[in-house]
Amino acid sequence: MFTFRQYLLLGGFFLGAISCSSSSDNSLGETEKSDVLEARPHFVEQAGLASGASTAQEKPGSVPAAPTAPVAVAPSSGKKFAPKVPGISVSQVSVPDKVVALTFDDGPHASLTPRLLDILKKYDAKATFFMLGTNARLYPNVVRRVAAEGHEIGSHSNTHPLLSKCGQGKLVSELDAAESAIVAACGKRPSVMRPPYGGMTAKQRQFVNQKYNYHIVLWDVDPLDWKRPGPAVVAQRLIKGARPGSILLSHDIHAGTIDAMETAIGTLKAQGYRFVTVSELIAEATAAANAAQSAPAPAEAPVLTAAVTG
Ligand code: NI
């Protein structure tokens, strides 16, 4: 077994392996490449070193909830519903209803994404696909089908670098290239993006939001499907993790993930969950927060007046 010191050294090795520069190893197919890359970041994220998910609570654009903001109880989980307008970065939202966003990264994939689309259609579920520009360019027909069936397409950069290690020029070229590939395929520009590995500095998030008007979308439920624990485990992790307002992370480049979806979606649907796109989820949370803020003060108790007669 490794000693603690050896683990630290290993961690340093993996960290060093992730950099801004995208892989120049063209011997790997796109799917394999993103596969390999995807396997590293989570190691970093678990070590708390990536700047994305761990700082997801920072929401520069959010409107702070008034101390007297009404608090309702979500009927599904018993968890308190605290109305809050989502900020620039979103990892989950506050909604009163049983509604979640399924999200799929690193695709599209030539055969797995279409198989997933069939399942989503069967359960009347909408999802969000954070696509790589390189894969959108390879499979424009799949991109078109995703959009035509009412799902949302977000940017996941062009080549999957760790953006927090990138300079401004590389950040812009990655996002421009991803957006142009998506627009070329389906004619619609994204309004959401997810940084690879969840890694993006607070400054970059502000900049990207201003320049591209994207919401930066992270997640609150991660089944670690990239480790291929088997469909049953992936499904159970998604089912157990889901709360009203959750953003569920998965990857539509792994067969086991697609195999998990019938159970995951079917079970959550039977529990009363609806599945909407990330932008729809953000809109629902915004509407709920605004409604709570503008709710009229409770009417004064009616004054009972009794006619005094005679
Ligand atoms: Ni990814």
CSV table of N, CA and C in Angstrom, one decimal, residues 208-290:
chain,number,residue,atom,x,y,z
A,208,VAL,N,-16.3,35.8,-17.9
A,208,VAL,CA,-17.1,35.0,-18.9
A,208,VAL,C,-18.6,35.3,-18.9
A,209,ASN,N,-19.1,35.6,-17.7
A,209,ASN,CA,-20.5,36.0,-17.6
A,209,ASN,C,-20.7,37.3,-18.3
A,210,GLN,N,-19.8,38.2,-18.2
A,210,GLN,CA,-20.0,39.5,-18.8
A,210,GLN,C,-19.8,39.4,-20.3
A,211,LYS,N,-18.8,38.7,-20.7
A,211,LYS,CA,-18.5,38.6,-22.2
A,211,LYS,C,-19.5,37.8,-23.0
A,212,TYR,N,-19.8,36.6,-22.4
A,212,TYR,CA,-20.7,35.7,-23.1
A,212,TYR,C,-22.1,35.6,-22.6
A,213,ASN,N,-22.3,36.2,-21.5
A,213,ASN,CA,-23.6,36.1,-20.8
A,213,ASN,C,-24.0,34.7,-20.4
A,214,TYR,N,-23.0,33.9,-20.1
A,214,TYR,CA,-23.2,32.5,-19.7
A,214,TYR,C,-23.5,32.5,-18.2
A,215,HIS,N,-24.3,31.6,-17.7
A,215,HIS,CA,-24.3,31.1,-16.4
A,215,HIS,C,-23.2,30.1,-16.3
A,216,ILE,N,-22.4,30.1,-15.2
A,216,ILE,CA,-21.4,29.0,-15.0
A,216,ILE,C,-22.1,28.0,-14.1
A,217,VAL,N,-22.2,26.8,-14.7
A,217,VAL,CA,-23.0,25.7,-14.1
A,217,VAL,C,-22.1,24.6,-13.6
A,218,LEU,N,-22.2,24.4,-12.3
A,218,LEU,CA,-21.5,23.3,-11.6
A,218,LEU,C,-22.5,22.2,-11.3
A,219,TRP,N,-22.5,21.6,-10.1
A,219,TRP,CA,-23.4,20.5,-9.8
A,219,TRP,C,-23.4,20.3,-8.3
A,220,ASP,N,-24.4,19.6,-7.8
A,220,ASP,CA,-24.4,19.2,-6.4
A,220,ASP,C,-24.5,17.7,-6.2
A,221,VAL,N,-24.7,17.0,-7.3
A,221,VAL,CA,-24.8,15.5,-7.2
A,221,VAL,C,-23.8,14.9,-8.2
A,222,ASP,N,-22.8,14.2,-7.8
A,222,ASP,CA,-21.8,13.6,-8.7
A,222,ASP,C,-21.7,12.1,-8.4
A,223,PRO,N,-22.2,11.3,-9.3
A,223,PRO,CA,-22.2,9.9,-9.1
A,223,PRO,C,-20.8,9.2,-9.4
A,224,LEU,N,-19.9,10.1,-9.8
A,224,LEU,CA,-18.5,9.5,-10.2
A,224,LEU,C,-18.6,8.4,-11.2
A,225,ASP,N,-19.5,8.7,-12.2
A,225,ASP,CA,-19.8,7.7,-13.2
A,225,ASP,C,-18.5,7.4,-14.1
A,226,TRP,N,-17.6,8.4,-14.1
A,226,TRP,CA,-16.4,8.3,-14.9
A,226,TRP,C,-15.5,7.2,-14.4
A,227,LYS,N,-15.7,6.8,-13.1
A,227,LYS,CA,-14.9,5.7,-12.6
A,227,LYS,C,-15.5,4.3,-12.9
A,228,ARG,N,-16.6,4.4,-13.6
A,228,ARG,CA,-17.3,3.1,-14.1
A,228,ARG,C,-17.6,2.2,-13.0
A,229,PRO,N,-18.4,2.6,-12.0
A,229,PRO,CA,-18.8,1.7,-10.9
A,229,PRO,C,-19.9,0.7,-11.2
A,230,GLY,N,-20.4,0.8,-12.4
A,230,GLY,CA,-21.5,0.0,-12.8
A,230,GLY,C,-22.8,0.7,-12.8
A,231,PRO,N,-23.7,0.4,-13.7
A,231,PRO,CA,-25.0,1.2,-13.9
A,231,PRO,C,-25.8,1.2,-12.6
A,232,ALA,N,-25.9,0.1,-11.8
A,232,ALA,CA,-26.7,0.1,-10.6
A,232,ALA,C,-26.2,1.1,-9.6
A,233,VAL,N,-24.9,1.2,-9.5
A,233,VAL,CA,-24.3,2.1,-8.5
A,233,VAL,C,-24.5,3.6,-8.9
A,234,VAL,N,-24.3,3.8,-10.2
A,234,VAL,CA,-24.5,5.2,-10.7
A,234,VAL,C,-26.0,5.6,-10.5
A,235,ALA,N,-26.9,4.7,-10.8
A,235,ALA,CA,-28.3,5.0,-10.6
A,235,ALA,C,-28.7,5.3,-9.2
A,236,GLN,N,-28.2,4.5,-8.3
A,236,GLN,CA,-28.5,4.7,-6.8
A,236,GLN,C,-27.9,6.0,-6.3
A,237,ARG,N,-26.7,6.3,-6.8
A,237,ARG,CA,-26.1,7.6,-6.3
A,237,ARG,C,-26.9,8.8,-6.8
A,238,LEU,N,-27.4,8.7,-8.0
A,238,LEU,CA,-28.2,9.8,-8.5
A,238,LEU,C,-29.5,9.9,-7.8
A,239,ILE,N,-30.1,8.8,-7.5
A,239,ILE,CA,-31.4,8.7,-6.9
A,239,ILE,C,-31.3,9.2,-5.4
A,240,LYS,N,-30.3,8.8,-4.7
A,240,LYS,CA,-30.1,9.2,-3.3
A,240,LYS,C,-29.7,10.6,-3.2
A,241,GLY,N,-28.9,11.1,-4.2
A,241,GLY,CA,-28.4,12.5,-4.1
A,241,GLY,C,-29.4,13.6,-4.5
A,242,ALA,N,-30.4,13.2,-5.3
A,242,ALA,CA,-31.3,14.2,-5.8
A,242,ALA,C,-32.2,14.9,-4.7
A,243,ARG,N,-32.2,16.2,-4.8
A,243,ARG,CA,-33.1,17.0,-4.0
A,243,ARG,C,-33.8,18.0,-4.9
A,244,PRO,N,-34.9,18.6,-4.4
A,244,PRO,CA,-35.5,19.7,-5.3
A,244,PRO,C,-34.4,20.8,-5.6
A,245,GLY,N,-34.2,21.1,-6.9
A,245,GLY,CA,-33.3,22.1,-7.3
A,245,GLY,C,-31.9,21.5,-7.5
A,246,SER,N,-31.7,20.2,-7.5
A,246,SER,CA,-30.4,19.6,-7.7
A,246,SER,C,-30.0,19.7,-9.2
A,247,ILE,N,-28.7,19.8,-9.4
A,247,ILE,CA,-28.1,19.7,-10.7
A,247,ILE,C,-27.2,18.4,-10.7
A,248,LEU,N,-27.6,17.4,-11.5
A,248,LEU,CA,-27.0,16.1,-11.4
A,248,LEU,C,-26.0,16.0,-12.6
A,249,LEU,N,-24.8,15.6,-12.2
A,249,LEU,CA,-23.7,15.5,-13.2
A,249,LEU,C,-23.5,14.1,-13.7
A,250,SER,N,-23.4,13.9,-15.0
A,250,SER,CA,-23.1,12.6,-15.6
A,250,SER,C,-22.4,12.8,-16.9
A,251,HIS,N,-21.9,11.8,-17.5
A,251,HIS,CA,-21.2,11.9,-18.8
A,251,HIS,C,-21.8,11.0,-19.8
A,252,ASP,N,-22.2,11.5,-21.0
A,252,ASP,CA,-22.8,10.7,-22.0
A,252,ASP,C,-21.8,10.1,-23.0
A,253,ILE,N,-20.6,9.8,-22.4
A,253,ILE,CA,-19.6,9.1,-23.2
A,253,ILE,C,-19.3,7.8,-22.6
A,254,HIS,N,-20.0,7.4,-21.6
A,254,HIS,CA,-19.8,6.1,-20.9
A,254,HIS,C,-21.0,5.2,-21.1
A,255,ALA,N,-20.9,4.0,-21.6
A,255,ALA,CA,-22.1,3.1,-21.8
A,255,ALA,C,-22.8,2.8,-20.4
A,256,GLY,N,-22.0,2.7,-19.4
A,256,GLY,CA,-22.6,2.3,-18.1
A,256,GLY,C,-23.5,3.5,-17.6
A,257,THR,N,-23.1,4.7,-17.9
A,257,THR,CA,-23.9,5.8,-17.5
A,257,THR,C,-25.3,5.8,-18.2
A,258,ILE,N,-25.3,5.5,-19.5
A,258,ILE,CA,-26.5,5.4,-20.2
A,258,ILE,C,-27.4,4.3,-19.7
A,259,ASP,N,-26.7,3.1,-19.4
A,259,ASP,CA,-27.4,2.0,-18.8
A,259,ASP,C,-28.1,2.3,-17.5
A,260,ALA,N,-27.5,3.3,-16.8
A,260,ALA,CA,-28.1,3.6,-15.4
A,260,ALA,C,-29.3,4.5,-15.6
A,261,MET,N,-29.5,5.1,-16.7
A,261,MET,CA,-30.5,6.2,-16.8
A,261,MET,C,-32.0,5.7,-16.7
A,262,GLU,N,-32.3,4.5,-17.2
A,262,GLU,CA,-33.6,4.0,-17.2
A,262,GLU,C,-34.0,4.0,-15.7
A,263,THR,N,-33.2,3.3,-14.9
A,263,THR,CA,-33.5,3.2,-13.4
A,263,THR,C,-33.5,4.5,-12.7
A,264,ALA,N,-32.5,5.4,-13.0
A,264,ALA,CA,-32.4,6.6,-12.3
A,264,ALA,C,-33.6,7.5,-12.6
A,265,ILE,N,-33.9,7.7,-13.9
A,265,ILE,CA,-34.9,8.6,-14.3
A,265,ILE,C,-36.3,8.0,-13.9
A,266,GLY,N,-36.5,6.7,-14.2
A,266,GLY,CA,-37.7,6.1,-13.8
A,266,GLY,C,-38.1,6.2,-12.4
A,267,THR,N,-37.1,5.9,-11.5
A,267,THR,CA,-37.3,6.0,-10.1
A,267,THR,C,-37.6,7.4,-9.6
A,268,LEU,N,-36.8,8.3,-10.0
A,268,LEU,CA,-37.0,9.7,-9.6
A,268,LEU,C,-38.4,10.2,-10.1
A,269,LYS,N,-38.7,9.8,-11.3
A,269,LYS,CA,-40.0,10.2,-11.8
A,269,LYS,C,-41.2,9.7,-11.0
A,270,ALA,N,-41.0,8.4,-10.6
A,270,ALA,CA,-42.0,7.8,-9.7
A,270,ALA,C,-42.1,8.5,-8.4
A,271,GLN,N,-41.0,9.1,-8.0
A,271,GLN,CA,-41.0,9.8,-6.7
A,271,GLN,C,-41.6,11.2,-6.9
A,272,GLY,N,-41.9,11.6,-8.1
A,272,GLY,CA,-42.6,12.9,-8.3
A,272,GLY,C,-41.7,13.9,-8.9
A,273,TYR,N,-40.5,13.6,-9.3
A,273,TYR,CA,-39.6,14.6,-9.9
A,273,TYR,C,-39.9,14.9,-11.3
A,274,ARG,N,-39.7,16.2,-11.7
A,274,ARG,CA,-39.7,16.6,-13.1
A,274,ARG,C,-38.3,16.9,-13.5
A,275,PHE,N,-38.0,16.8,-14.8
A,275,PHE,CA,-36.6,17.0,-15.3
A,275,PHE,C,-36.6,18.1,-16.3
A,276,VAL,N,-35.9,19.2,-16.0
A,276,VAL,CA,-35.9,20.4,-16.8
A,276,VAL,C,-34.5,20.7,-17.2
A,277,THR,N,-34.3,21.6,-18.1
A,277,THR,CA,-33.0,22.1,-18.5
A,277,THR,C,-32.4,23.0,-17.4
A,278,VAL,N,-31.2,23.2,-17.4
A,278,VAL,CA,-30.5,24.1,-16.4
A,278,VAL,C,-31.1,25.5,-16.5
A,279,SER,N,-31.3,26.0,-17.7
A,279,SER,CA,-31.9,27.4,-17.8
A,279,SER,C,-33.3,27.4,-17.3
A,280,GLU,N,-34.1,26.3,-17.5
A,280,GLU,CA,-35.4,26.3,-17.0
A,280,GLU,C,-35.4,26.2,-15.5
A,281,LEU,N,-34.4,25.4,-14.9
A,281,LEU,CA,-34.3,25.3,-13.5
A,281,LEU,C,-34.0,26.7,-12.8
A,282,ILE,N,-33.1,27.4,-13.5
A,282,ILE,CA,-32.7,28.7,-13.0
A,282,ILE,C,-33.9,29.7,-13.1
A,283,ALA,N,-34.6,29.6,-14.2
A,283,ALA,CA,-35.8,30.4,-14.3
A,283,ALA,C,-36.9,30.1,-13.2
A,284,GLU,N,-37.0,28.8,-12.9
A,284,GLU,CA,-38.0,28.5,-11.9
A,284,GLU,C,-37.6,29.0,-10.5
A,285,ALA,N,-36.3,28.9,-10.2
A,285,ALA,CA,-35.7,29.4,-9.0
A,285,ALA,C,-35.9,30.9,-8.9
A,286,THR,N,-35.6,31.6,-10.0
A,286,THR,CA,-35.7,33.1,-10.0
A,286,THR,C,-37.1,33.5,-9.8
A,287,ALA,N,-38.1,32.8,-10.5
A,287,ALA,CA,-39.5,33.2,-10.3
A,287,ALA,C,-39.9,32.9,-8.9
A,288,ALA,N,-39.5,31.8,-8.3
A,288,ALA,CA,-39.9,31.5,-6.9
A,288,ALA,C,-39.4,32.5,-6.0
A,289,ALA,N,-38.1,33.0,-6.2
A,289,ALA,CA,-37.5,33.9,-5.3
A,289,ALA,C,-38.2,35.3,-5.4
A,290,ASN,N,-38.5,35.7,-6.7
A,290,ASN,CA,-39.1,37.0,-6.9
A,290,ASN,C,-40.5,37.0,-6.3
